[in-house]
Amino acid sequence: MVRAGLSAERLTRAGAELADEVGFDQVTVSALARRFDVRVASLYSHVKNSHDLRTRIALLALEELADRGAAALAGRAGKDALGAFADVYRDYAREHPGRYAAAQYRLDPEAAAASAGGRHSRMTRAILRGYDLTEPDQTHAVRLLGSVFHGYVSLEMQGGFSHSAPDSQESWSRIVDALDALLRNWPAP
């Protein structure tokens, strides 16, 4: 018999909370079963295996990030939009480190196509329209922004900037300024 109250959605949300507490790599069906004080077998009617659970958490994280990004971009353009969008990623990673790691999880092509990943790309491209970039430069710029945002956030979360001055917030602000200047003066091929 399926335990009352368990569903794929509830397990996904609980898995996301667990990821924030112990790290995304530590999330398994077994760990989730312990959290609910049920047998592992009782979860298999809701999730196939740990990979399925992690995929569901990744999809949730991408959706949450996309929703935050859309809200942050509303009514903004140029550097203001760029900074707001960058802050969404950094703030989300700080608030939900396990979910942020989940958002980097490699999805199979079908799951990726159904994910909010496309929304992230469209929002980034919408910001770049304010900088008048055309293809293939726009794609290069999308990759640059993703690399800088993720790289900085990853290093910061691992304590990479905690032992030296200036404060990492000051560096973050300067990086956004530098990205804005670069995008306004994108080099010709």
Tab-separated table of N, CA, C and O in Angstrom, residues 18-113:
chain	number	residue	atom	x	y	z
A	18	LEU	N	16.315	18.544	1.199
A	18	LEU	CA	17.437	17.707	1.629
A	18	LEU	C	18.725	18.123	0.915
A	18	LEU	O	19.790	18.205	1.532
A	19	ALA	N	18.628	18.417	-0.369
A	19	ALA	CA	19.794	18.862	-1.126
A	19	ALA	C	20.378	20.132	-0.529
A	19	ALA	O	21.603	20.273	-0.425
A	20	ASP	N	19.518	21.057	-0.125
A	20	ASP	CA	20.003	22.301	0.486
A	20	ASP	C	20.675	22.044	1.827
A	20	ASP	O	21.591	22.763	2.213
A	21	GLU	N	20.235	21.017	2.518
A	21	GLU	CA	20.786	20.703	3.841
A	21	GLU	C	22.097	19.912	3.773
A	21	GLU	O	23.034	20.210	4.514
A	22	VAL	N	22.141	18.895	2.900
A	22	VAL	CA	23.289	17.976	2.916
A	22	VAL	C	24.083	17.960	1.621
A	22	VAL	O	25.122	17.314	1.548
A	23	GLY	N	23.601	18.635	0.600
A	23	GLY	CA	24.283	18.648	-0.688
A	23	GLY	C	23.556	17.780	-1.696
A	23	GLY	O	23.056	16.699	-1.358
A	24	PHE	N	23.499	18.251	-2.912
A	24	PHE	CA	22.759	17.565	-3.968
A	24	PHE	C	23.286	16.156	-4.218
A	24	PHE	O	22.520	15.226	-4.455
A	25	ASP	N	24.588	15.973	-4.139
A	25	ASP	CA	25.183	14.656	-4.391
A	25	ASP	C	24.773	13.618	-3.354
A	25	ASP	O	24.902	12.420	-3.600
A	26	GLN	N	24.296	14.069	-2.211
A	26	GLN	CA	23.906	13.154	-1.141
A	26	GLN	C	22.431	12.744	-1.210
A	26	GLN	O	21.973	11.939	-0.400
A	27	VAL	N	21.698	13.298	-2.152
A	27	VAL	CA	20.267	13.001	-2.265
A	27	VAL	C	20.075	11.686	-3.013
A	27	VAL	O	20.488	11.547	-4.158
A	28	THR	N	19.467	10.731	-2.314
A	28	THR	CA	19.146	9.429	-2.892
A	28	THR	C	17.735	9.052	-2.442
A	28	THR	O	17.184	9.652	-1.515
A	29	VAL	N	17.185	8.048	-3.078
A	29	VAL	CA	15.882	7.544	-2.659
A	29	VAL	C	15.977	7.009	-1.231
A	29	VAL	O	15.074	7.225	-0.416
A	30	SER	N	17.082	6.369	-0.912
A	30	SER	CA	17.273	5.841	0.454
A	30	SER	C	17.283	6.958	1.484
A	30	SER	O	16.645	6.846	2.541
A	31	ALA	N	18.005	8.032	1.207
A	31	ALA	CA	18.057	9.158	2.140
A	31	ALA	C	16.678	9.777	2.309
A	31	ALA	O	16.293	10.176	3.415
A	32	LEU	N	15.931	9.860	1.234
A	32	LEU	CA	14.586	10.432	1.299
A	32	LEU	C	13.649	9.507	2.075
A	32	LEU	O	12.812	9.986	2.857
A	33	ALA	N	13.802	8.218	1.898
A	33	ALA	CA	12.983	7.266	2.656
A	33	ALA	C	13.241	7.418	4.152
A	33	ALA	O	12.298	7.389	4.962
A	34	ARG	N	14.498	7.594	4.530
A	34	ARG	CA	14.825	7.818	5.947
A	34	ARG	C	14.159	9.091	6.457
A	34	ARG	O	13.667	9.138	7.582
A	35	ARG	N	14.115	10.108	5.638
A	35	ARG	CA	13.502	11.384	6.029
A	35	ARG	C	12.010	11.207	6.324
A	35	ARG	O	11.474	11.832	7.235
A	36	PHE	N	11.353	10.371	5.554
A	36	PHE	CA	9.919	10.132	5.740
A	36	PHE	C	9.639	8.932	6.648
A	36	PHE	O	8.476	8.610	6.911
A	37	ASP	N	10.705	8.273	7.100
A	37	ASP	CA	10.585	7.103	7.954
A	37	ASP	C	9.701	6.033	7.312
A	37	ASP	O	8.756	5.521	7.913
A	38	VAL	N	10.030	5.762	6.033
A	38	VAL	CA	9.325	4.720	5.283
A	38	VAL	C	10.367	3.824	4.624
A	38	VAL	O	11.548	4.161	4.550
A	39	ARG	N	9.918	2.699	4.129
A	39	ARG	CA	10.807	1.803	3.398
A	39	ARG	C	11.069	2.374	2.009
A	39	ARG	O	10.201	3.014	1.413
A	40	VAL	N	12.247	2.142	1.498
A	40	VAL	CA	12.629	2.624	0.175
A	40	VAL	C	11.621	2.172	-0.871
A	40	VAL	O	11.208	2.948	-1.735
A	41	ALA	N	11.179	0.929	-0.767
A	41	ALA	CA	10.253	0.385	-1.766
A	41	ALA	C	8.964	1.199	-1.868
A	41	ALA	O	8.365	1.277	-2.942
A	42	SER	N	8.557	1.843	-0.781
A	42	SER	CA	7.305	2.615	-0.820
A	42	SER	C	7.436	3.898	-1.644
A	42	SER	O	6.428	4.489	-2.027
A	43	LEU	N	8.658	4.317	-1.955
A	43	LEU	CA	8.858	5.518	-2.764
A	43	LEU	C	8.894	5.215	-4.259
A	43	LEU	O	8.701	6.102	-5.081
A	44	TYR	N	9.127	3.954	-4.597
A	44	TYR	CA	9.285	3.604	-6.008
A	44	TYR	C	7.999	3.698	-6.827
A	44	TYR	O	8.050	3.650	-8.041
A	45	SER	N	6.872	3.853	-6.186
A	45	SER	CA	5.652	4.095	-6.960
A	45	SER	C	5.537	5.564	-7.350
A	45	SER	O	4.669	5.938	-8.139
A	46	HIS	N	6.441	6.398	-6.826
A	46	HIS	CA	6.425	7.841	-7.113
A	46	HIS	C	7.647	8.302	-7.909
A	46	HIS	O	7.547	9.220	-8.712
A	47	VAL	N	8.796	7.704	-7.622
A	47	VAL	CA	10.028	8.005	-8.362
A	47	VAL	C	10.684	6.681	-8.748
A	47	VAL	O	10.624	5.716	-7.995
A	48	LYS	N	11.304	6.648	-9.912
A	48	LYS	CA	11.881	5.399	-10.432
A	48	LYS	C	13.136	4.978	-9.684
A	48	LYS	O	13.351	3.805	-9.411
A	49	ASN	N	13.999	5.981	-9.407
A	49	ASN	CA	15.298	5.702	-8.791
A	49	ASN	C	15.922	7.038	-8.400
A	49	ASN	O	15.290	8.087	-8.565
A	50	SER	N	17.145	7.003	-7.919
A	50	SER	CA	17.801	8.249	-7.482
A	50	SER	C	18.035	9.203	-8.647
A	50	SER	O	17.931	10.414	-8.489
A	51	HIS	N	18.344	8.666	-9.817
A	51	HIS	CA	18.520	9.524	-10.998
A	51	HIS	C	17.219	10.260	-11.327
A	51	HIS	O	17.233	11.465	-11.606
A	52	ASP	N	16.103	9.568	-11.283
A	52	ASP	CA	14.800	10.191	-11.530
A	52	ASP	C	14.527	11.275	-10.488
A	52	ASP	O	14.080	12.374	-10.830
A	53	LEU	N	14.818	10.981	-9.231
A	53	LEU	CA	14.626	11.968	-8.163
A	53	LEU	C	15.495	13.201	-8.410
A	53	LEU	O	15.018	14.336	-8.321
A	54	ARG	N	16.756	12.999	-8.737
A	54	ARG	CA	17.663	14.129	-8.988
A	54	ARG	C	17.213	14.928	-10.213
A	54	ARG	O	17.306	16.159	-10.220
A	55	THR	N	16.739	14.240	-11.227
A	55	THR	CA	16.228	14.945	-12.413
A	55	THR	C	15.041	15.820	-12.029
A	55	THR	O	14.948	16.977	-12.450
A	56	ARG	N	14.149	15.295	-11.231
A	56	ARG	CA	12.974	16.068	-10.788
A	56	ARG	C	13.402	17.295	-9.978
A	56	ARG	O	12.841	18.375	-10.124
A	57	ILE	N	14.398	17.126	-9.131
A	57	ILE	CA	14.901	18.262	-8.333
A	57	ILE	C	15.550	19.293	-9.259
A	57	ILE	O	15.359	20.493	-9.088
A	58	ALA	N	16.295	18.828	-10.242
A	58	ALA	CA	16.916	19.745	-11.210
A	58	ALA	C	15.851	20.536	-11.957
A	58	ALA	O	15.982	21.754	-12.134
A	59	LEU	N	14.793	19.868	-12.385
A	59	LEU	CA	13.719	20.558	-13.102
A	59	LEU	C	13.033	21.586	-12.208
A	59	LEU	O	12.714	22.699	-12.653
A	60	LEU	N	12.832	21.229	-10.944
A	60	LEU	CA	12.253	22.179	-9.981
A	60	LEU	C	13.155	23.394	-9.818
A	60	LEU	O	12.694	24.539	-9.857
A	61	ALA	N	14.443	23.161	-9.646
A	61	ALA	CA	15.388	24.261	-9.452
A	61	ALA	C	15.435	25.173	-10.675
A	61	ALA	O	15.433	26.414	-10.535
A	62	LEU	N	15.463	24.603	-11.854
A	62	LEU	CA	15.466	25.422	-13.077
A	62	LEU	C	14.196	26.252	-13.184
A	62	LEU	O	14.241	27.423	-13.592
A	63	GLU	N	13.073	25.676	-12.809
A	63	GLU	CA	11.798	26.407	-12.842
A	63	GLU	C	11.805	27.545	-11.825
A	63	GLU	O	11.402	28.673	-12.143
A	64	GLU	N	12.263	27.265	-10.613
A	64	GLU	CA	12.327	28.314	-9.586
A	64	GLU	C	13.240	29.456	-10.027
A	64	GLU	O	12.893	30.636	-9.878
A	65	LEU	N	14.398	29.113	-10.563
A	65	LEU	CA	15.332	30.137	-11.049
A	65	LEU	C	14.726	30.954	-12.190
A	65	LEU	O	14.877	32.179	-12.228
A	66	ALA	N	14.045	30.287	-13.102
A	66	ALA	CA	13.416	30.998	-14.226
A	66	ALA	C	12.323	31.940	-13.725
A	66	ALA	O	12.210	33.077	-14.212
A	67	ASP	N	11.539	31.493	-12.763
A	67	ASP	CA	10.487	32.357	-12.210
A	67	ASP	C	11.102	33.592	-11.543
A	67	ASP	O	10.621	34.709	-11.723
A	68	ARG	N	12.164	33.379	-10.785
A	68	ARG	CA	12.842	34.512	-10.140
A	68	ARG	C	13.458	35.448	-11.183
A	68	ARG	O	13.403	36.664	-11.034
A	69	GLY	N	14.043	34.872	-12.212
A	69	GLY	CA	14.644	35.677	-13.263
A	69	GLY	C	13.606	36.527	-13.969
A	69	GLY	O	13.825	37.720	-14.204
A	70	ALA	N	12.473	35.939	-14.302
A	70	ALA	CA	11.413	36.681	-14.987
A	70	ALA	C	10.915	37.832	-14.121
A	70	ALA	O	10.712	38.953	-14.614
A	71	ALA	N	10.735	37.570	-12.834
A	71	ALA	CA	10.274	38.630	-11.929
A	71	ALA	C	11.315	39.743	-11.810
A	71	ALA	O	10.978	40.929	-11.800
A	72	ALA	N	12.582	39.372	-11.757
A	72	ALA	CA	13.653	40.368	-11.617
A	72	ALA	C	13.810	41.217	-12.870
A	72	ALA	O	14.185	42.391	-12.787
A	73	LEU	N	13.545	40.646	-14.034
A	73	LEU	CA	13.742	41.372	-15.291
A	73	LEU	C	12.574	42.282	-15.658
A	73	LEU	O	12.748	43.179	-16.486
A	74	ALA	N	11.425	42.066	-15.060
A	74	ALA	CA	10.231	42.834	-15.429
A	74	ALA	C	10.498	44.340	-15.324
A	74	ALA	O	10.882	44.842	-14.273
A	75	GLY	N	10.354	45.033	-16.447
A	75	GLY	CA	10.516	46.487	-16.481
A	75	GLY	C	11.952	46.977	-16.501
A	75	GLY	O	12.191	48.174	-16.404
A	76	ARG	N	12.911	46.077	-16.632
A	76	ARG	CA	14.319	46.476	-16.615
A	76	ARG	C	14.944	46.272	-17.984
A	76	ARG	O	14.538	45.430	-18.754
A	77	ALA	N	15.995	47.031	-18.238
A	77	ALA	CA	16.750	46.898	-19.492
A	77	ALA	C	18.204	47.260	-19.219
A	77	ALA	O	18.539	47.857	-18.199
A	78	GLY	N	19.070	46.896	-20.167
A	78	GLY	CA	20.483	47.276	-20.095
A	78	GLY	C	21.174	46.767	-18.848
A	78	GLY	O	20.939	45.648	-18.391
A	79	LYS	N	22.027	47.614	-18.293
A	79	LYS	CA	22.822	47.233	-17.126
A	79	LYS	C	21.944	46.876	-15.931
A	79	LYS	O	22.266	45.972	-15.170
A	80	ASP	N	20.817	47.564	-15.778
A	80	ASP	CA	19.908	47.270	-14.678
A	80	ASP	C	19.381	45.839	-14.793
A	80	ASP	O	19.328	45.104	-13.811
A	81	ALA	N	19.011	45.416	-15.996
A	81	ALA	CA	18.537	44.056	-16.223
A	81	ALA	C	19.667	43.053	-16.012
A	81	ALA	O	19.465	41.999	-15.392
A	82	LEU	N	20.836	43.361	-16.526
A	82	LEU	CA	21.990	42.485	-16.377
A	82	LEU	C	22.295	42.241	-14.901
A	82	LEU	O	22.472	41.098	-14.470
A	83	GLY	N	22.359	43.305	-14.119
A	83	GLY	CA	22.648	43.184	-12.689
A	83	GLY	C	21.572	42.417	-11.935
A	83	GLY	O	21.876	41.572	-11.086
A	84	ALA	N	20.317	42.685	-12.254
A	84	ALA	CA	19.215	41.986	-11.591
A	84	ALA	C	19.252	40.500	-11.901
A	84	ALA	O	19.057	39.658	-11.018
A	85	PHE	N	19.516	40.172	-13.150
A	85	PHE	CA	19.575	38.774	-13.569
A	85	PHE	C	20.749	38.066	-12.899
A	85	PHE	O	20.611	36.938	-12.411
A	86	ALA	N	21.893	38.714	-12.866
A	86	ALA	CA	23.071	38.137	-12.204
A	86	ALA	C	22.783	37.888	-10.723
A	86	ALA	O	23.122	36.824	-10.183
A	87	ASP	N	22.133	38.843	-10.077
A	87	ASP	CA	21.820	38.706	-8.656
A	87	ASP	C	20.866	37.545	-8.385
A	87	ASP	O	20.935	36.919	-7.325
A	88	VAL	N	19.969	37.258	-9.323
A	88	VAL	CA	19.060	36.125	-9.151
A	88	VAL	C	19.860	34.846	-8.961
A	88	VAL	O	19.595	34.066	-8.042
A	89	TYR	N	20.848	34.624	-9.803
A	89	TYR	CA	21.638	33.404	-9.706
A	89	TYR	C	22.444	33.362	-8.408
A	89	TYR	O	22.470	32.342	-7.715
A	90	ARG	N	23.062	34.458	-8.086
A	90	ARG	CA	23.888	34.490	-6.882
A	90	ARG	C	23.029	34.320	-5.629
A	90	ARG	O	23.374	33.553	-4.723
A	91	ASP	N	21.919	35.037	-5.556
A	91	ASP	CA	21.043	34.937	-4.391
A	91	ASP	C	20.444	33.544	-4.248
A	91	ASP	O	20.349	33.002	-3.146
A	92	TYR	N	20.031	32.962	-5.364
A	92	TYR	CA	19.450	31.617	-5.318
A	92	TYR	C	20.486	30.610	-4.812
A	92	TYR	O	20.171	29.748	-3.984
A	93	ALA	N	21.703	30.723	-5.291
A	93	ALA	CA	22.762	29.814	-4.855
A	93	ALA	C	23.027	29.950	-3.362
A	93	ALA	O	23.257	28.949	-2.672
A	94	ARG	N	22.974	31.157	-2.856
A	94	ARG	CA	23.200	31.380	-1.424
A	94	ARG	C	22.042	30.825	-0.591
A	94	ARG	O	22.257	30.248	0.467
A	95	GLU	N	20.826	31.037	-1.058
A	95	GLU	CA	19.644	30.579	-0.329
A	95	GLU	C	19.416	29.081	-0.463
A	95	GLU	O	18.919	28.444	0.464
A	96	HIS	N	19.736	28.533	-1.613
A	96	HIS	CA	19.456	27.126	-1.910
A	96	HIS	C	20.666	26.458	-2.573
A	96	HIS	O	20.626	26.125	-3.752
A	97	PRO	N	21.730	26.232	-1.812
A	97	PRO	CA	22.945	25.682	-2.442
A	97	PRO	C	22.745	24.320	-3.102
A	97	PRO	O	23.301	24.061	-4.169
A	98	GLY	N	21.948	23.462	-2.509
A	98	GLY	CA	21.708	22.154	-3.108
A	98	GLY	C	20.876	22.240	-4.371
A	98	GLY	O	21.131	21.549	-5.359
A	99	ARG	N	19.869	23.094	-4.354
A	99	ARG	CA	19.043	23.284	-5.548
A	99	ARG	C	19.860	23.941	-6.654
A	99	ARG	O	19.693	23.607	-7.832
A	100	TYR	N	20.722	24.876	-6.284
A	100	TYR	CA	21.568	25.510	-7.298
A	100	TYR	C	22.453	24.455	-7.962
A	100	TYR	O	22.599	24.437	-9.180
A	101	ALA	N	23.029	23.568	-7.161
A	101	ALA	CA	23.830	22.473	-7.728
A	101	ALA	C	22.956	21.597	-8.623
A	101	ALA	O	23.397	21.156	-9.691
A	102	ALA	N	21.720	21.374	-8.220
A	102	ALA	CA	20.798	20.566	-9.024
A	102	ALA	C	20.535	21.212	-10.380
A	102	ALA	O	20.388	20.518	-11.384
A	103	ALA	N	20.505	22.528	-10.415
A	103	ALA	CA	20.251	23.240	-11.675
A	103	ALA	C	21.375	23.003	-12.684
A	103	ALA	O	21.183	23.233	-13.881
A	104	GLN	N	22.524	22.512	-12.226
A	104	GLN	CA	23.651	22.212	-13.110
A	104	GLN	C	23.662	20.738	-13.525
A	104	GLN	O	24.521	20.316	-14.303
A	105	TYR	N	22.734	19.959	-13.014
A	105	TYR	CA	22.683	18.512	-13.277
A	105	TYR	C	22.466	18.253	-14.766
A	105	TYR	O	21.616	18.884	-15.387
A	106	ARG	N	23.224	17.330	-15.298
A	106	ARG	CA	23.106	17.012	-16.728
A	106	ARG	C	21.813	16.239	-16.970
A	106	ARG	O	21.625	15.144	-16.458
A	107	LEU	N	20.940	16.832	-17.756
A	107	LEU	CA	19.657	16.222	-18.079
A	107	LEU	C	19.731	15.488	-19.407
A	107	LEU	O	20.478	15.902	-20.299
A	108	ASP	N	18.939	14.440	-19.539
A	108	ASP	CA	18.870	13.784	-20.836
A	108	ASP	C	18.145	14.728	-21.795
A	108	ASP	O	17.468	15.664	-21.366
A	109	PRO	N	18.300	14.541	-23.097
A	109	PRO	CA	17.739	15.492	-24.071
A	109	PRO	C	16.241	15.730	-23.913
A	109	PRO	O	15.779	16.867	-24.048
A	110	GLU	N	15.486	14.695	-23.603
A	110	GLU	CA	14.034	14.862	-23.452
A	110	GLU	C	13.701	15.723	-22.239
A	110	GLU	O	12.863	16.625	-22.317
A	111	ALA	N	14.351	15.451	-21.113
A	111	ALA	CA	14.112	16.242	-19.904
A	111	ALA	C	14.585	17.682	-20.107
A	111	ALA	O	13.917	18.631	-19.682
A	112	ALA	N	15.722	17.845	-20.758
A	112	ALA	CA	16.244	19.195	-21.015
A	112	ALA	C	15.279	19.992	-21.874
A	112	ALA	O	15.030	21.180	-21.611
A	113	ALA	N	14.706	19.345	-22.891
A	113	ALA	CA	13.769	20.041	-23.776
A	113	ALA	C	12.507	20.464	-23.039
A	113	ALA	O	11.906	21.499	-23.360
